[in-house]
């Protein structure tokens, strides 16, 4: 039996499953629910995560999928079957360019480009941001890229650009992690979304949970429901271009796809966000020239237009407030300039 943590990632289940671990139940074992049994034998896995794996059909007993309430018996063969081949997830340093905004003995702040995966996962086992960080810090004897007590403190999506902080020491990661947990960090995002807003600013509240119809997408549920995790996004209009709007988003919480899901929920999907419907022509004219214009916009910036623009926190050692700002990447800047010219020409 391995010590691999049970983890179902953002991917669709396919018919072909691969074995990731196997164990045999001891002869003297009394009947017990399989989710409870696996929690006791997989200390790095939560019961909720195990139940999710069972619901997805990933936990098998004697070569057949079972639910969380299945009671294990002596001699049962338990396997974790996932829809991806087993892969060595050891993080190896890779010589990949990094834009380091700030660095000292405790931490570094990085401006991540769009298109770069943050952490190795299904289908992306190299070429990630953490591989690049491992290379950048390869001469720092105290930094182990495979040690969870150091490294990235938070994440952003593959196709989102912007600022991230990396802890070089366990103390730094603990301090920064507490700040994120206690919501004392300062983070703002710039996003281009479909549609025009009636108001200049607003607040979106709604639980974020996985979409039951699409496991790669998140859905918004009522705040008083028991589905998903509580999430709050504040937004402010920065510029209006008639059919699309540039907004600033400030997060109270940091849920997966939070801005993308919340904006979709209020009828303003992020421009060019394929997963949340942003690559459809949602606002504007029905003329051939306008349709061609939108397609050119998609080609100019072929990803959700979302940038983690500012990041602020208290330095874990000095206690000083640290604030950073990053410019829009070239594709986003070009797209916004295109919309500015478009709306000016319409005046």
Coordinates of C-alpha atoms in Angstrom, one line a residue:
X1 CA 0.0 0.0 0.0
X2 CA 1.3 3.5 -0.8
X3 CA 0.8 6.7 1.1
X4 CA -0.8 8.5 -1.9
X5 CA -3.5 10.9 -0.9
X6 CA -6.9 10.2 -2.5
X7 CA -7.5 13.1 -4.7
X8 CA -10.0 13.5 -7.6
X9 CA -9.0 16.5 -9.7
X10 CA -10.8 18.7 -12.2
X11 CA -11.4 16.3 -15.0
X12 CA -14.1 14.2 -16.4
X13 CA -14.3 10.5 -15.6
X14 CA -13.7 8.3 -18.6
X15 CA -14.5 4.6 -19.1
X16 CA -10.9 3.6 -18.8
X17 CA -9.6 3.6 -15.2
X18 CA -6.1 3.1 -13.8
X19 CA -5.0 1.6 -10.5
X20 CA -3.3 4.1 -8.2
X21 CA -3.1 2.0 -5.0
X22 CA -4.1 -1.4 -3.7
X23 CA -4.5 -2.9 -0.3
X24 CA -5.9 -6.0 1.4
X25 CA -8.1 -5.7 4.5
X26 CA -6.6 -7.5 7.5
X27 CA -8.1 -10.9 8.5
X28 CA -9.1 -9.6 11.9
X29 CA -10.9 -6.5 10.7
X30 CA -14.4 -5.9 12.0
X31 CA -17.0 -4.6 9.5
X32 CA -16.6 -0.8 9.1
X33 CA -17.7 1.8 6.5
X34 CA -15.1 2.0 3.8
X35 CA -14.8 5.8 4.1
X36 CA -14.0 5.6 7.8
X37 CA -11.6 2.7 7.2
X38 CA -9.7 4.6 4.5
X39 CA -9.4 7.7 6.7
X40 CA -7.7 5.6 9.3
X41 CA -5.4 4.1 6.7
X42 CA -4.8 7.2 4.5
X43 CA -3.9 9.9 7.1
X44 CA -3.4 12.5 4.3
X45 CA -7.0 12.1 3.0
X46 CA -10.1 13.7 4.4
X47 CA -13.3 11.7 4.8
X48 CA -15.1 14.2 2.5
X49 CA -12.4 13.7 -0.2
X50 CA -12.8 9.9 0.1
X51 CA -16.6 10.2 -0.1
X52 CA -16.2 12.3 -3.3
X53 CA -13.9 9.6 -4.8
X54 CA -16.5 6.9 -4.0
X55 CA -19.3 8.9 -5.5
X56 CA -17.3 9.3 -8.7
X57 CA -16.9 5.5 -8.9
X58 CA -13.1 5.6 -8.2
X59 CA -13.1 3.3 -5.1
X60 CA -13.3 -0.4 -5.9
X61 CA -13.6 -3.4 -3.7
X62 CA -12.8 -6.8 -5.3
X63 CA -12.8 -5.1 -8.7
X64 CA -16.2 -3.4 -8.4
X65 CA -17.0 0.2 -7.5
X66 CA -18.6 0.7 -4.1
X67 CA -20.3 3.6 -2.2
X68 CA -19.0 5.3 1.0
X69 CA -21.3 3.2 3.2
X70 CA -19.9 -0.1 2.0
X71 CA -18.6 -2.1 5.0
X72 CA -15.2 -3.6 4.5
X73 CA -14.7 -7.3 5.3
X74 CA -11.5 -9.3 6.0
X75 CA -9.7 -10.2 2.8
X76 CA -11.3 -7.4 0.7
X77 CA -9.1 -6.0 -1.9
X78 CA -9.5 -2.2 -2.0
X79 CA -8.2 -0.2 -5.0
X80 CA -8.3 3.4 -6.0
X81 CA -9.0 3.6 -9.7
X82 CA -8.5 7.0 -11.4
X83 CA -9.1 8.1 -15.0
X84 CA -5.4 8.9 -15.5
X85 CA -2.3 6.7 -15.4
X86 CA -0.3 6.7 -12.2
X87 CA 2.5 9.2 -12.5
X88 CA 5.4 10.1 -10.4
X89 CA 4.5 13.6 -9.1
X90 CA 8.0 14.4 -7.7
X91 CA 8.7 18.0 -8.7
X92 CA 11.9 18.4 -10.7
X93 CA 13.6 21.7 -11.4
X94 CA 13.1 23.0 -15.0
X95 CA 14.9 25.9 -16.6
X96 CA 11.8 28.0 -17.3
X97 CA 11.9 31.8 -17.3
X98 CA 10.3 33.5 -14.3
X99 CA 9.2 37.1 -13.9
X100 CA 10.3 37.8 -10.3
X101 CA 8.8 41.0 -9.0
X102 CA 10.4 40.8 -5.6
X103 CA 12.6 38.4 -3.6
X104 CA 14.3 38.2 -0.3
X105 CA 15.4 35.4 2.1
X106 CA 11.8 34.6 3.2
X107 CA 9.7 34.9 0.0
X108 CA 9.4 35.8 -3.6
X109 CA 6.6 37.4 -5.6
X110 CA 6.1 36.2 -9.1
X111 CA 4.1 37.6 -12.0
X112 CA 2.7 34.4 -13.7
X113 CA 2.0 34.5 -17.5
X114 CA -1.3 33.3 -18.8
X115 CA -1.1 29.7 -20.1
X116 CA 1.2 28.4 -17.4
X117 CA -0.1 25.7 -15.1
X118 CA 0.7 26.5 -11.5
X119 CA 1.1 23.0 -10.1
X120 CA 1.6 19.6 -11.6
X121 CA -1.6 17.6 -12.1
X122 CA -3.4 15.5 -14.6
X123 CA -2.0 16.0 -18.0
X124 CA 0.5 18.6 -16.8
X125 CA 3.4 16.9 -15.0
X126 CA 6.1 19.3 -16.1
X127 CA 6.5 22.8 -17.5
X128 CA 4.6 24.2 -14.5
X129 CA 5.2 27.3 -12.3
X130 CA 6.5 25.1 -9.4
X131 CA 9.0 23.4 -11.7
X132 CA 10.3 26.9 -12.7
X133 CA 10.4 27.9 -9.0
X134 CA 12.4 24.8 -8.2
X135 CA 15.0 25.7 -10.8
X136 CA 15.2 29.3 -9.6
X137 CA 15.8 28.2 -6.1
X138 CA 17.9 25.0 -6.9
X139 CA 21.0 26.5 -5.2
X140 CA 19.1 27.2 -2.0
X141 CA 19.9 24.2 0.2
X142 CA 17.0 24.8 2.6
X143 CA 14.3 24.8 -0.2
X144 CA 12.8 21.5 -1.1
X145 CA 10.2 21.8 -3.9
X146 CA 8.5 18.6 -2.7
X147 CA 8.1 19.9 0.9
X148 CA 4.5 21.1 1.4
X149 CA 5.7 23.4 4.2
X150 CA 7.3 25.7 1.7
X151 CA 6.4 27.0 -1.8
X152 CA 3.3 28.5 -3.3
X153 CA 0.9 30.0 -0.7
X154 CA -2.1 30.4 -3.1
X155 CA -2.9 29.6 -6.8
X156 CA -4.6 31.1 -9.9
X157 CA -6.0 29.4 -12.9
X158 CA -3.8 28.3 -15.8
X159 CA -5.1 31.0 -18.2
X160 CA -5.2 33.7 -15.6
X161 CA -2.2 36.0 -15.3
X162 CA -0.8 37.9 -12.4
X163 CA 0.8 38.0 -9.0
X164 CA 1.5 35.0 -6.7
X165 CA 3.6 34.8 -3.5
X166 CA 6.0 31.9 -2.7
X167 CA 7.3 31.1 0.7
X168 CA 10.9 30.0 1.0
X169 CA 10.7 28.9 4.7
X170 CA 8.1 27.0 6.7
X171 CA 7.7 30.1 9.1
X172 CA 7.0 32.3 6.1
X173 CA 4.4 29.9 4.7
X174 CA 2.7 29.6 8.0
X175 CA 2.5 33.4 8.4
X176 CA 1.3 34.0 4.9
X177 CA -1.1 31.1 5.0
X178 CA -2.7 32.6 8.2
X179 CA -3.1 36.0 6.5
X180 CA -4.9 34.4 3.5
X181 CA -7.1 32.3 5.9
X182 CA -7.9 35.4 8.0
X183 CA -8.6 37.5 4.9
X184 CA -6.1 40.2 5.8
X185 CA -4.3 40.0 2.5
X186 CA -5.1 42.6 -0.2
X187 CA -5.8 41.2 -3.7
X188 CA -7.5 42.7 -6.7
X189 CA -8.1 41.4 -10.2
X190 CA -9.0 43.1 -13.4
X191 CA -11.5 41.4 -15.7
X192 CA -13.2 42.2 -19.0
X193 CA -16.7 40.9 -18.8
X194 CA -19.7 40.7 -21.2
X195 CA -22.4 43.3 -20.8
X196 CA -22.9 46.8 -19.3
X197 CA -23.6 47.2 -15.6
X198 CA -26.4 49.5 -14.3
X199 CA -24.5 50.2 -11.1
X200 CA -20.9 51.3 -10.7
X201 CA -20.1 48.7 -8.1
X202 CA -21.7 45.7 -6.3
X203 CA -21.3 42.6 -4.2
X204 CA -21.9 39.0 -5.3
X205 CA -22.5 36.4 -2.6
X206 CA -23.1 32.7 -3.4
X207 CA -21.6 29.4 -2.4
X208 CA -19.2 27.9 -4.9
X209 CA -19.4 24.2 -5.6
X210 CA -18.7 21.8 -8.5
X211 CA -21.2 21.8 -11.2
X212 CA -23.0 18.5 -11.1
X213 CA -23.3 18.4 -14.9
X214 CA -19.7 19.4 -15.6
X215 CA -16.9 18.5 -13.2
X216 CA -14.6 21.0 -14.8
X217 CA -16.8 23.9 -14.0
X218 CA -17.9 25.5 -10.7
X219 CA -21.5 26.5 -10.0
X220 CA -23.0 29.1 -7.7
X221 CA -25.5 28.0 -5.0
X222 CA -27.6 30.0 -2.5
X223 CA -25.7 31.3 0.4
X224 CA -27.9 29.6 2.9
X225 CA -27.6 26.2 1.2
X226 CA -25.4 23.4 2.4
X227 CA -23.9 23.0 -1.1
X228 CA -20.5 24.4 -1.9
X229 CA -18.4 26.8 0.1
X230 CA -19.3 30.4 1.0
X231 CA -17.9 33.0 -1.4
X232 CA -18.1 36.8 -1.7
X233 CA -16.8 38.9 -4.6
X234 CA -16.9 42.7 -4.7
X235 CA -16.7 44.5 -8.1
X236 CA -16.2 48.0 -9.3
X237 CA -16.6 49.3 -12.9
X238 CA -13.4 50.7 -14.2
X239 CA -14.3 51.4 -17.9
X240 CA -17.4 50.8 -20.1
X241 CA -17.2 49.8 -23.7
X242 CA -20.8 49.5 -24.4
X243 CA -21.1 45.7 -25.0
X244 CA -18.3 44.7 -22.5
X245 CA -17.0 46.2 -19.3
X246 CA -13.6 46.4 -17.5
X247 CA -14.1 45.7 -13.8
X248 CA -12.0 45.4 -10.7
X249 CA -12.8 42.4 -8.5
X250 CA -11.8 42.1 -4.9
X251 CA -12.2 38.7 -3.2
X252 CA -13.3 38.1 0.4
X253 CA -12.8 34.4 -0.2
X254 CA -10.5 32.5 -2.5
X255 CA -12.6 29.7 -4.1
X256 CA -11.8 27.8 -7.3
X257 CA -13.0 29.8 -10.3
X258 CA -14.7 32.3 -8.0
X259 CA -14.7 35.4 -10.2
X260 CA -15.5 33.4 -13.3
X261 CA -18.4 31.6 -11.6
X262 CA -19.8 34.6 -9.8
X263 CA -19.7 36.8 -13.0
X264 CA -21.4 34.1 -15.0
X265 CA -24.0 33.8 -12.2
X266 CA -25.0 37.5 -12.5
X267 CA -25.1 37.4 -16.3
X268 CA -21.7 38.9 -17.0
X269 CA -19.4 36.0 -18.1
X270 CA -15.7 36.8 -18.5
X271 CA -14.9 37.8 -22.1
X272 CA -13.4 34.8 -24.0
X273 CA -13.9 32.4 -21.1
X274 CA -14.8 29.3 -23.0
X275 CA -15.7 27.2 -19.9
X276 CA -18.3 29.7 -18.7
X277 CA -19.8 30.7 -22.0
X278 CA -17.7 33.8 -22.7
X279 CA -16.7 32.7 -26.2
X280 CA -20.3 33.2 -27.4
X281 CA -21.5 36.5 -28.9
X282 CA -23.5 37.6 -25.8
X283 CA -23.9 41.3 -26.4
X284 CA -23.9 43.7 -29.3
X285 CA -24.9 43.8 -33.0
X286 CA -25.8 41.0 -35.3
X287 CA -24.0 42.4 -38.3
X288 CA -21.3 40.5 -40.1
X289 CA -18.7 43.2 -39.4
X290 CA -19.4 43.1 -35.6
X291 CA -19.2 39.3 -35.6
X292 CA -15.9 39.5 -37.4
X293 CA -14.7 42.1 -34.9
X294 CA -15.5 39.9 -31.9
X295 CA -13.8 36.9 -33.5
X296 CA -10.7 39.1 -34.0
X297 CA -10.9 40.0 -30.3
X298 CA -11.0 36.3 -29.4
X299 CA -7.9 35.7 -31.5
X300 CA -6.1 38.6 -29.9
X301 CA -6.7 37.3 -26.4
X302 CA -7.7 33.6 -26.6
X303 CA -8.4 33.0 -22.9
X304 CA -10.5 34.4 -20.1
X305 CA -9.5 38.1 -19.6
X306 CA -8.6 37.9 -16.0
X307 CA -5.4 39.3 -14.4
X308 CA -4.4 39.2 -10.7
X309 CA -3.2 42.8 -10.7
X310 CA -2.4 43.7 -7.0
X311 CA -1.2 41.7 -4.0
X312 CA -0.6 42.9 -0.5
X313 CA 0.4 41.2 2.7
X314 CA 2.4 41.7 5.9
X315 CA 6.0 40.5 5.6
X316 CA 6.4 37.4 7.8
X317 CA 9.7 38.6 9.3
X318 CA 9.8 42.4 9.2
X319 CA 6.1 42.9 9.9
X320 CA 6.0 45.6 7.2
X321 CA 3.1 46.0 4.8
X322 CA 4.2 44.8 1.3
X323 CA 2.1 45.9 -1.7
X324 CA 2.7 44.9 -5.4
X325 CA 1.1 45.9 -8.7
X326 CA 1.6 44.3 -12.1
X327 CA 0.8 45.6 -15.5
X328 CA -1.6 43.8 -17.8
X329 CA 0.0 41.3 -20.1
X330 CA 0.4 42.1 -23.7
X331 CA -2.6 40.2 -25.0
X332 CA -5.0 41.8 -22.4
X333 CA -3.6 45.3 -23.0
X334 CA -4.0 44.9 -26.8
X335 CA -7.6 43.7 -26.4
X336 CA -8.6 46.6 -24.1
X337 CA -6.9 49.1 -26.4
X338 CA -8.9 47.5 -29.3
X339 CA -12.2 48.0 -27.4
X340 CA -11.2 51.6 -26.4
X341 CA -10.7 52.4 -30.1
X342 CA -14.0 50.6 -31.0
X343 CA -16.1 52.6 -28.6
X344 CA -14.4 55.9 -29.5
X345 CA -15.2 55.3 -33.2
X346 CA -18.8 54.7 -32.3
X347 CA -19.1 58.1 -30.5

